[in-house]
Amino acid sequence: MGPQDEESAQGMSSHQAIRPYHDDSDESDSFGPDAPLNSSRPSTELDYNKTVNPTWRENIAGRIPPSIRRGWRATVTWVKGPEPPRIFSITPFLPKVQHAPIALLDRYAPKKIHRFGLLLLFYFTWLLTFSLILFRSSQSSDIPGYGTPVRLTCTSRYWSDANGCGIDGNRCRPFSNATLAFRCPADCHKIILLNPHAVGDQEVVYKPLVIGGPLDYNISLSSELHDNAVYRSDSFICASAVHAGFLRDITGGCGVLSLAGEISSFPGGNTRNGIPAVSFPSYFPHTFGFLKNTTTQCRDLRWPALIVSVIFTSLLALFTTSAPVFFYTTSTILYLTTALATDPPAQTDFPSLISIAAGRFLPAAFCIAITYLFTARRTLTNLTAQIEKTVLWLGPAWVGALNNYTFDQIPIQRLTPHDLHAQPGAIPALIIVVLTIFGIALGQAWSFRLEGRMPKYLMIYGIFVGSLLIMLALPWLSLRIHHYILALLLLPGTAFQNRPSLVYQGLLVGLFVNGVARWGFDSILQTQYDLSRGQQQGSTLPMVDVLGTGATNITFGFGGLPIWDRREKQYDGISVLVNDVERFRAYGDEWKGALEDDGNLSWTWERYHLKVDLSRQYPEYFRFAYMSGSETGDYSKAGVWESNGNWIEPKAGASSIDTKEVVVRSVEGFYDGI
């Protein structure tokens, strides 16, 4: 190409752009002011023939009114909390004062090795002091002439319930001429009956089982007994000793009791030394009193042990800023103090107590570790308000661990419909407790919202509630939320660092420790048998007719045996209690009573006369139960054969006695019933 051609080409390029190549067939239609848009560009025209399938969410949303959708979006936005979230952190009041323990530690133990040595010294000193107190508390010197005291529980007694002592009580002999050196723990006034217990025609509930008191007449041992006080042998021994003024409830102690044999009547109906007692106007074959001047100095040292543990944990709270050291150490001391000193399980010897505490510690430690990782770590990490931590976290922790003292006055023993209606003040107390927990829950939920963690914890508690509802619906099982379970359920709601959470978290940790150390890990699901122990079994009660009565004898008719009850259980025998002692037991195939012409079974009881007073007659109380082999059904309420020969029919229903609750253990004539 020549120079002119190049210039021509340049001139053309300066005035007219070279068109891109197009197919000749489209050339005339593709350019110009009226040309259509190029087909390679996306069309903006709507294709009405194309079908778009909405998603399931769009289908659901389309059915919801717009006002509700707007409300839901506003609720979700509110639940997510403010942006940015507000993270709680405690700024100490009077920081110089609260940081003084930390500054002191930095000055005299600046290195980690120094602090590690101090921590080991702390552990050694507490363990040594606590162990010495426990050792001193577990030891009791011999009582001259009576030997080493036997360690009792607050429910120890000589006599078993219902027919546990056999015909005429022969399994619980001797009745007299025997003594027992014993040792009682402190605070036995707190151990009460949760199910009605029959005493003649009375029912004792929500109080210690104490029948008797100081006599208004003399017996052969009156000159030897403290305050001439005599008690039926189905009474709690330690509570009876406090009622008589023989021991102090706050310290417990050691002493000697003597079996007093058969007594004609038991005055009572009064409260002495904080222990209420029940009267009984008739005879009982097995009784006891307390010998004068036999108390010795064997104190229950739970209070010194508690003081030592409180002092050591307070020092730890003031001088450590390490969250895991503080939490794990404090929880362990709380557990051991509760399990071995302030609220130990009912055991009659110290090695058994240590064995139970050790067996429960490992699963308790696992729960404590999980609680720290998911709850307490957020609350206690970087917390330098040493005094506030001691007062607001450690103080409530001890309050919770001392649940048997601190919350003992709340009249709620068990969350069962029967107990709530039977125990005075239980329903108002429950309402107050529920409203208090609800108010606290609202405050904690607001705090979670401010930290932006409310959706997560709503999901967690939704899972909790859903699981509880599923367990509640399970057939043949009952949901039982023990207080250690309640503490574990509520602890996640304290997972942030503010002052209310310090209080709630410490209290819940203490409640968890108390529940596990005292009662163990009872199942959240329990059978009806577990829940009804000590209550009526629902068995058929005997149909008893009085065939004849007079001043000296009375005859009862029982119909025929065997019979079947509504539970398809066969009963082939009858048991009769007279004054709460089994006096008659017979079976249909070997009947020891009389057989009537119509095949009905009968039995005649001769009026009982005491050897010390053959002329006097006493009212007698009769209760009847069917037997299936060696198993006894429910006993009826008591019918009364008065001293003048009149018969008073028993009230409808059964009396609450369950012999499966009783464990009889012989120790030189001593029987321990639980």
PDB file of N, CA and C in Angstrom, residues 549-628:
ATOM      1  N   THR A 549     -69.537 -57.995 120.915  1.00  0.00           N
ATOM      2  CA  THR A 549     -68.653 -57.190 121.747  1.00  0.00           C
ATOM      3  C   THR A 549     -69.183 -57.145 123.163  1.00  0.00           C
ATOM      4  N   GLY A 550     -68.257 -57.036 124.086  1.00  0.00           N
ATOM      5  CA  GLY A 550     -68.613 -56.939 125.489  1.00  0.00           C
ATOM      6  C   GLY A 550     -67.520 -56.227 126.238  1.00  0.00           C
ATOM      7  N   ALA A 551     -67.543 -56.353 127.545  1.00  0.00           N
ATOM      8  CA  ALA A 551     -66.551 -55.665 128.363  1.00  0.00           C
ATOM      9  C   ALA A 551     -65.207 -56.371 128.328  1.00  0.00           C
ATOM     10  N   THR A 552     -65.197 -57.703 128.062  1.00  0.00           N
ATOM     11  CA  THR A 552     -63.944 -58.455 128.169  1.00  0.00           C
ATOM     12  C   THR A 552     -63.450 -59.029 126.852  1.00  0.00           C
ATOM     13  N   ASN A 553     -64.303 -59.094 125.813  1.00  0.00           N
ATOM     14  CA  ASN A 553     -63.836 -59.629 124.535  1.00  0.00           C
ATOM     15  C   ASN A 553     -64.626 -59.023 123.390  1.00  0.00           C
ATOM     16  N   ILE A 554     -64.086 -59.187 122.194  1.00  0.00           N
ATOM     17  CA  ILE A 554     -64.720 -58.687 120.982  1.00  0.00           C
ATOM     18  C   ILE A 554     -64.398 -59.662 119.858  1.00  0.00           C
ATOM     19  N   THR A 555     -65.393 -59.936 118.989  1.00  0.00           N
ATOM     20  CA  THR A 555     -65.236 -60.910 117.917  1.00  0.00           C
ATOM     21  C   THR A 555     -65.436 -60.213 116.575  1.00  0.00           C
ATOM     22  N   PHE A 556     -64.504 -60.497 115.665  1.00  0.00           N
ATOM     23  CA  PHE A 556     -64.533 -59.896 114.335  1.00  0.00           C
ATOM     24  C   PHE A 556     -64.761 -60.980 113.292  1.00  0.00           C
ATOM     25  N   GLY A 557     -65.528 -60.651 112.247  1.00  0.00           N
ATOM     26  CA  GLY A 557     -65.722 -61.535 111.110  1.00  0.00           C
ATOM     27  C   GLY A 557     -65.061 -60.951 109.872  1.00  0.00           C
ATOM     28  N   PHE A 558     -64.372 -61.809 109.101  1.00  0.00           N
ATOM     29  CA  PHE A 558     -63.590 -61.342 107.953  1.00  0.00           C
ATOM     30  C   PHE A 558     -64.090 -61.870 106.615  1.00  0.00           C
ATOM     31  N   GLY A 559     -65.175 -62.610 106.596  1.00  0.00           N
ATOM     32  CA  GLY A 559     -65.607 -63.196 105.334  1.00  0.00           C
ATOM     33  C   GLY A 559     -64.730 -64.376 104.964  1.00  0.00           C
ATOM     34  N   GLY A 560     -64.640 -64.674 103.656  1.00  0.00           N
ATOM     35  CA  GLY A 560     -63.851 -65.813 103.214  1.00  0.00           C
ATOM     36  C   GLY A 560     -62.552 -65.408 102.559  1.00  0.00           C
ATOM     37  N   LEU A 561     -61.600 -66.330 102.505  1.00  0.00           N
ATOM     38  CA  LEU A 561     -60.302 -66.150 101.853  1.00  0.00           C
ATOM     39  C   LEU A 561     -60.045 -67.369 100.977  1.00  0.00           C
ATOM     40  N   PRO A 562     -59.297 -67.223  99.879  1.00  0.00           N
ATOM     41  CA  PRO A 562     -58.617 -65.996  99.429  1.00  0.00           C
ATOM     42  C   PRO A 562     -59.568 -65.072  98.664  1.00  0.00           C
ATOM     43  N   ILE A 563     -59.111 -63.843  98.440  1.00  0.00           N
ATOM     44  CA  ILE A 563     -59.840 -62.890  97.624  1.00  0.00           C
ATOM     45  C   ILE A 563     -58.867 -62.291  96.610  1.00  0.00           C
ATOM     46  N   TRP A 564     -59.443 -61.651  95.589  1.00  0.00           N
ATOM     47  CA  TRP A 564     -58.642 -60.960  94.577  1.00  0.00           C
ATOM     48  C   TRP A 564     -59.033 -59.491  94.606  1.00  0.00           C
ATOM     49  N   ASP A 565     -58.021 -58.613  94.483  1.00  0.00           N
ATOM     50  CA  ASP A 565     -58.354 -57.188  94.436  1.00  0.00           C
ATOM     51  C   ASP A 565     -58.343 -56.707  92.991  1.00  0.00           C
ATOM     52  N   ARG A 566     -58.603 -55.404  92.798  1.00  0.00           N
ATOM     53  CA  ARG A 566     -58.720 -54.855  91.449  1.00  0.00           C
ATOM     54  C   ARG A 566     -57.400 -54.879  90.691  1.00  0.00           C
ATOM     55  N   ARG A 567     -56.285 -55.078  91.422  1.00  0.00           N
ATOM     56  CA  ARG A 567     -54.985 -55.173  90.758  1.00  0.00           C
ATOM     57  C   ARG A 567     -54.653 -56.612  90.374  1.00  0.00           C
ATOM     58  N   GLU A 568     -55.674 -57.497  90.494  1.00  0.00           N
ATOM     59  CA  GLU A 568     -55.527 -58.919  90.183  1.00  0.00           C
ATOM     60  C   GLU A 568     -54.471 -59.569  91.066  1.00  0.00           C
ATOM     61  N   LYS A 569     -54.470 -59.148  92.324  1.00  0.00           N
ATOM     62  CA  LYS A 569     -53.552 -59.738  93.287  1.00  0.00           C
ATOM     63  C   LYS A 569     -54.341 -60.565  94.282  1.00  0.00           C
ATOM     64  N   GLN A 570     -53.835 -61.743  94.584  1.00  0.00           N
ATOM     65  CA  GLN A 570     -54.538 -62.639  95.492  1.00  0.00           C
ATOM     66  C   GLN A 570     -54.068 -62.419  96.929  1.00  0.00           C
ATOM     67  N   TYR A 571     -55.036 -62.269  97.825  1.00  0.00           N
ATOM     68  CA  TYR A 571     -54.745 -62.171  99.254  1.00  0.00           C
ATOM     69  C   TYR A 571     -55.312 -63.401  99.941  1.00  0.00           C
ATOM     70  N   ASP A 572     -54.441 -64.046 100.721  1.00  0.00           N
ATOM     71  CA  ASP A 572     -54.858 -65.289 101.367  1.00  0.00           C
ATOM     72  C   ASP A 572     -54.745 -65.238 102.880  1.00  0.00           C
ATOM     73  N   GLY A 573     -54.460 -64.068 103.448  1.00  0.00           N
ATOM     74  CA  GLY A 573     -54.295 -63.976 104.893  1.00  0.00           C
ATOM     75  C   GLY A 573     -54.793 -62.654 105.449  1.00  0.00           C
ATOM     76  N   ILE A 574     -54.836 -62.589 106.787  1.00  0.00           N
ATOM     77  CA  ILE A 574     -55.275 -61.395 107.516  1.00  0.00           C
ATOM     78  C   ILE A 574     -54.241 -61.083 108.595  1.00  0.00           C
ATOM     79  N   SER A 575     -53.940 -59.789 108.755  1.00  0.00           N
ATOM     80  CA  SER A 575     -53.091 -59.327 109.855  1.00  0.00           C
ATOM     81  C   SER A 575     -53.870 -58.282 110.645  1.00  0.00           C
ATOM     82  N   VAL A 576     -53.778 -58.378 111.971  1.00  0.00           N
ATOM     83  CA  VAL A 576     -54.490 -57.437 112.845  1.00  0.00           C
ATOM     84  C   VAL A 576     -53.484 -56.802 113.795  1.00  0.00           C
ATOM     85  N   LEU A 577     -53.476 -55.464 113.814  1.00  0.00           N
ATOM     86  CA  LEU A 577     -52.680 -54.709 114.778  1.00  0.00           C
ATOM     87  C   LEU A 577     -53.580 -54.250 115.913  1.00  0.00           C
ATOM     88  N   VAL A 578     -53.121 -54.447 117.133  1.00  0.00           N
ATOM     89  CA  VAL A 578     -53.798 -53.916 118.315  1.00  0.00           C
ATOM     90  C   VAL A 578     -52.821 -52.983 119.003  1.00  0.00           C
ATOM     91  N   ASN A 579     -53.199 -51.706 119.101  1.00  0.00           N
ATOM     92  CA  ASN A 579     -52.291 -50.677 119.637  1.00  0.00           C
ATOM     93  C   ASN A 579     -50.969 -50.653 118.868  1.00  0.00           C
ATOM     94  N   ASP A 580     -51.060 -50.814 117.543  1.00  0.00           N
ATOM     95  CA  ASP A 580     -49.917 -50.728 116.636  1.00  0.00           C
ATOM     96  C   ASP A 580     -48.929 -51.880 116.807  1.00  0.00           C
ATOM     97  N   VAL A 581     -49.367 -52.972 117.443  1.00  0.00           N
ATOM     98  CA  VAL A 581     -48.565 -54.191 117.584  1.00  0.00           C
ATOM     99  C   VAL A 581     -49.351 -55.336 116.956  1.00  0.00           C
ATOM    100  N   GLU A 582     -48.692 -56.139 116.119  1.00  0.00           N
ATOM    101  CA  GLU A 582     -49.397 -57.259 115.490  1.00  0.00           C
ATOM    102  C   GLU A 582     -49.720 -58.310 116.539  1.00  0.00           C
ATOM    103  N   ARG A 583     -51.024 -58.598 116.673  1.00  0.00           N
ATOM    104  CA  ARG A 583     -51.479 -59.585 117.654  1.00  0.00           C
ATOM    105  C   ARG A 583     -52.096 -60.817 117.011  1.00  0.00           C
ATOM    106  N   PHE A 584     -52.382 -60.720 115.703  1.00  0.00           N
ATOM    107  CA  PHE A 584     -53.020 -61.864 115.047  1.00  0.00           C
ATOM    108  C   PHE A 584     -52.620 -61.870 113.580  1.00  0.00           C
ATOM    109  N   ARG A 585     -52.269 -63.063 113.104  1.00  0.00           N
ATOM    110  CA  ARG A 585     -51.976 -63.276 111.689  1.00  0.00           C
ATOM    111  C   ARG A 585     -52.379 -64.699 111.344  1.00  0.00           C
ATOM    112  N   ALA A 586     -53.190 -64.828 110.307  1.00  0.00           N
ATOM    113  CA  ALA A 586     -53.637 -66.167 109.916  1.00  0.00           C
ATOM    114  C   ALA A 586     -53.950 -66.173 108.432  1.00  0.00           C
ATOM    115  N   TYR A 587     -53.931 -67.391 107.858  1.00  0.00           N
ATOM    116  CA  TYR A 587     -54.179 -67.580 106.431  1.00  0.00           C
ATOM    117  C   TYR A 587     -55.387 -68.487 106.248  1.00  0.00           C
ATOM    118  N   GLY A 588     -56.060 -68.325 105.107  1.00  0.00           N
ATOM    119  CA  GLY A 588     -57.301 -69.044 104.881  1.00  0.00           C
ATOM    120  C   GLY A 588     -57.158 -70.544 104.963  1.00  0.00           C
ATOM    121  N   ASP A 589     -56.016 -71.087 104.509  1.00  0.00           N
ATOM    122  CA  ASP A 589     -55.844 -72.541 104.510  1.00  0.00           C
ATOM    123  C   ASP A 589     -55.378 -73.070 105.858  1.00  0.00           C
ATOM    124  N   GLU A 590     -54.936 -72.207 106.763  1.00  0.00           N
ATOM    125  CA  GLU A 590     -54.511 -72.629 108.110  1.00  0.00           C
ATOM    126  C   GLU A 590     -55.049 -71.616 109.117  1.00  0.00           C
ATOM    127  N   TRP A 591     -56.359 -71.466 109.148  1.00  0.00           N
ATOM    128  CA  TRP A 591     -56.968 -70.411 109.964  1.00  0.00           C
ATOM    129  C   TRP A 591     -56.828 -70.721 111.448  1.00  0.00           C
ATOM    130  N   LYS A 592     -56.330 -69.745 112.201  1.00  0.00           N
ATOM    131  CA  LYS A 592     -56.116 -69.914 113.640  1.00  0.00           C
ATOM    132  C   LYS A 592     -57.305 -69.415 114.460  1.00  0.00           C
ATOM    133  N   GLY A 593     -58.265 -68.787 113.773  1.00  0.00           N
ATOM    134  CA  GLY A 593     -59.450 -68.333 114.481  1.00  0.00           C
ATOM    135  C   GLY A 593     -60.564 -69.355 114.351  1.00  0.00           C
ATOM    136  N   ALA A 594     -61.805 -68.854 114.315  1.00  0.00           N
ATOM    137  CA  ALA A 594     -62.963 -69.737 114.218  1.00  0.00           C
ATOM    138  C   ALA A 594     -63.524 -69.700 112.803  1.00  0.00           C
ATOM    139  N   LEU A 595     -64.143 -70.794 112.380  1.00  0.00           N
ATOM    140  CA  LEU A 595     -64.766 -70.900 111.068  1.00  0.00           C
ATOM    141  C   LEU A 595     -66.270 -70.995 111.267  1.00  0.00           C
ATOM    142  N   GLU A 596     -67.008 -70.035 110.740  1.00  0.00           N
ATOM    143  CA  GLU A 596     -68.463 -70.012 110.899  1.00  0.00           C
ATOM    144  C   GLU A 596     -69.105 -71.055 109.983  1.00  0.00           C
ATOM    145  N   ASP A 597     -70.397 -71.308 110.247  1.00  0.00           N
ATOM    146  CA  ASP A 597     -71.123 -72.308 109.455  1.00  0.00           C
ATOM    147  C   ASP A 597     -71.198 -71.929 107.984  1.00  0.00           C
ATOM    148  N   ASP A 598     -71.238 -70.629 107.699  1.00  0.00           N
ATOM    149  CA  ASP A 598     -71.333 -70.192 106.306  1.00  0.00           C
ATOM    150  C   ASP A 598     -69.976 -70.090 105.623  1.00  0.00           C
ATOM    151  N   GLY A 599     -68.906 -70.549 106.286  1.00  0.00           N
ATOM    152  CA  GLY A 599     -67.579 -70.532 105.694  1.00  0.00           C
ATOM    153  C   GLY A 599     -66.806 -69.261 105.954  1.00  0.00           C
ATOM    154  N   ASN A 600     -67.415 -68.298 106.651  1.00  0.00           N
ATOM    155  CA  ASN A 600     -66.715 -67.059 106.954  1.00  0.00           C
ATOM    156  C   ASN A 600     -65.749 -67.259 108.115  1.00  0.00           C
ATOM    157  N   LEU A 601     -64.680 -66.456 108.133  1.00  0.00           N
ATOM    158  CA  LEU A 601     -63.626 -66.576 109.134  1.00  0.00           C
ATOM    159  C   LEU A 601     -63.841 -65.534 110.213  1.00  0.00           C
ATOM    160  N   SER A 602     -63.555 -65.903 111.462  1.00  0.00           N
ATOM    161  CA  SER A 602     -63.730 -64.971 112.576  1.00  0.00           C
ATOM    162  C   SER A 602     -62.568 -65.118 113.549  1.00  0.00           C
ATOM    163  N   TRP A 603     -62.465 -64.107 114.432  1.00  0.00           N
ATOM    164  CA  TRP A 603     -61.386 -64.093 115.434  1.00  0.00           C
ATOM    165  C   TRP A 603     -61.861 -63.313 116.645  1.00  0.00           C
ATOM    166  N   THR A 604     -61.539 -63.823 117.827  1.00  0.00           N
ATOM    167  CA  THR A 604     -61.959 -63.199 119.083  1.00  0.00           C
ATOM    168  C   THR A 604     -60.735 -62.721 119.850  1.00  0.00           C
ATOM    169  N   TRP A 605     -60.797 -61.486 120.309  1.00  0.00           N
ATOM    170  CA  TRP A 605     -59.717 -60.876 121.088  1.00  0.00           C
ATOM    171  C   TRP A 605     -60.196 -60.648 122.514  1.00  0.00           C
ATOM    172  N   GLU A 606     -59.408 -61.158 123.484  1.00  0.00           N
ATOM    173  CA  GLU A 606     -59.698 -60.945 124.897  1.00  0.00           C
ATOM    174  C   GLU A 606     -59.054 -59.643 125.361  1.00  0.00           C
ATOM    175  N   ARG A 607     -59.804 -58.909 126.159  1.00  0.00           N
ATOM    176  CA  ARG A 607     -59.293 -57.622 126.662  1.00  0.00           C
ATOM    177  C   ARG A 607     -57.940 -57.828 127.342  1.00  0.00           C
ATOM    178  N   TYR A 608     -56.981 -56.975 126.964  1.00  0.00           N
ATOM    179  CA  TYR A 608     -55.623 -57.092 127.495  1.00  0.00           C
ATOM    180  C   TYR A 608     -55.535 -56.357 128.830  1.00  0.00           C
ATOM    181  N   HIS A 609     -54.891 -57.001 129.820  1.00  0.00           N
ATOM    182  CA  HIS A 609     -54.689 -56.396 131.132  1.00  0.00           C
ATOM    183  C   HIS A 609     -53.197 -56.318 131.412  1.00  0.00           C
ATOM    184  N   LEU A 610     -52.756 -55.168 131.871  1.00  0.00           N
ATOM    185  CA  LEU A 610     -51.352 -55.017 132.225  1.00  0.00           C
ATOM    186  C   LEU A 610     -51.067 -55.760 133.515  1.00  0.00           C
ATOM    187  N   LYS A 611     -49.884 -56.319 133.608  1.00  0.00           N
ATOM    188  CA  LYS A 611     -49.511 -57.079 134.803  1.00  0.00           C
ATOM    189  C   LYS A 611     -49.453 -56.197 136.038  1.00  0.00           C
ATOM    190  N   VAL A 612     -49.108 -54.924 135.820  1.00  0.00           N
ATOM    191  CA  VAL A 612     -48.970 -54.031 136.977  1.00  0.00           C
ATOM    192  C   VAL A 612     -50.315 -53.545 137.480  1.00  0.00           C
ATOM    193  N   ASP A 613     -51.379 -53.693 136.674  1.00  0.00           N
ATOM    194  CA  ASP A 613     -52.696 -53.208 137.070  1.00  0.00           C
ATOM    195  C   ASP A 613     -53.746 -54.045 136.357  1.00  0.00           C
ATOM    196  N   LEU A 614     -54.118 -55.187 136.958  1.00  0.00           N
ATOM    197  CA  LEU A 614     -55.037 -56.118 136.324  1.00  0.00           C
ATOM    198  C   LEU A 614     -56.465 -55.603 136.293  1.00  0.00           C
ATOM    199  N   SER A 615     -56.779 -54.654 137.154  1.00  0.00           N
ATOM    200  CA  SER A 615     -58.166 -54.198 137.254  1.00  0.00           C
ATOM    201  C   SER A 615     -58.515 -53.109 136.238  1.00  0.00           C
ATOM    202  N   ARG A 616     -57.533 -52.374 135.775  1.00  0.00           N
ATOM    203  CA  ARG A 616     -57.813 -51.234 134.906  1.00  0.00           C
ATOM    204  C   ARG A 616     -57.913 -51.672 133.448  1.00  0.00           C
ATOM    205  N   GLN A 617     -58.852 -51.078 132.747  1.00  0.00           N
ATOM    206  CA  GLN A 617     -59.030 -51.366 131.331  1.00  0.00           C
ATOM    207  C   GLN A 617     -58.708 -50.113 130.513  1.00  0.00           C
ATOM    208  N   TYR A 618     -58.109 -50.343 129.333  1.00  0.00           N
ATOM    209  CA  TYR A 618     -57.658 -49.246 128.481  1.00  0.00           C
ATOM    210  C   TYR A 618     -58.332 -49.359 127.113  1.00  0.00           C
ATOM    211  N   PRO A 619     -58.520 -48.236 126.448  1.00  0.00           N
ATOM    212  CA  PRO A 619     -59.010 -48.327 125.067  1.00  0.00           C
ATOM    213  C   PRO A 619     -57.984 -49.041 124.197  1.00  0.00           C
ATOM    214  N   GLU A 620     -58.471 -49.780 123.206  1.00  0.00           N
ATOM    215  CA  GLU A 620     -57.575 -50.504 122.308  1.00  0.00           C
ATOM    216  C   GLU A 620     -57.934 -50.157 120.859  1.00  0.00           C
ATOM    217  N   TYR A 621     -56.886 -50.072 120.030  1.00  0.00           N
ATOM    218  CA  TYR A 621     -57.022 -49.578 118.661  1.00  0.00           C
ATOM    219  C   TYR A 621     -56.683 -50.710 117.695  1.00  0.00           C
ATOM    220  N   PHE A 622     -57.623 -51.020 116.793  1.00  0.00           N
ATOM    221  CA  PHE A 622     -57.493 -52.159 115.886  1.00  0.00           C
ATOM    222  C   PHE A 622     -57.364 -51.662 114.448  1.00  0.00           C
ATOM    223  N   ARG A 623     -56.392 -52.236 113.745  1.00  0.00           N
ATOM    224  CA  ARG A 623     -56.228 -51.974 112.312  1.00  0.00           C
ATOM    225  C   ARG A 623     -56.041 -53.303 111.594  1.00  0.00           C
ATOM    226  N   PHE A 624     -56.610 -53.396 110.416  1.00  0.00           N
ATOM    227  CA  PHE A 624     -56.689 -54.670 109.698  1.00  0.00           C
ATOM    228  C   PHE A 624     -56.082 -54.527 108.301  1.00  0.00           C
ATOM    229  N   ALA A 625     -55.424 -55.605 107.862  1.00  0.00           N
ATOM    230  CA  ALA A 625     -54.841 -55.611 106.514  1.00  0.00           C
ATOM    231  C   ALA A 625     -54.864 -57.026 105.966  1.00  0.00           C
ATOM    232  N   TYR A 626     -55.042 -57.132 104.639  1.00  0.00           N
ATOM    233  CA  TYR A 626     -54.882 -58.414 103.970  1.00  0.00           C
ATOM    234  C   TYR A 626     -53.400 -58.710 103.783  1.00  0.00           C
ATOM    235  N   MET A 627     -53.092 -60.008 103.652  1.00  0.00           N
ATOM    236  CA  MET A 627     -51.734 -60.439 103.381  1.00  0.00           C
ATOM    237  C   MET A 627     -51.715 -61.363 102.170  1.00  0.00           C
ATOM    238  N   SER A 628     -50.651 -61.223 101.380  1.00  0.00           N
ATOM    239  CA  SER A 628     -50.398 -62.124 100.263  1.00  0.00           C
ATOM    240  C   SER A 628     -49.066 -62.800 100.544  1.00  0.00           C
TER     241      SER A 628
END
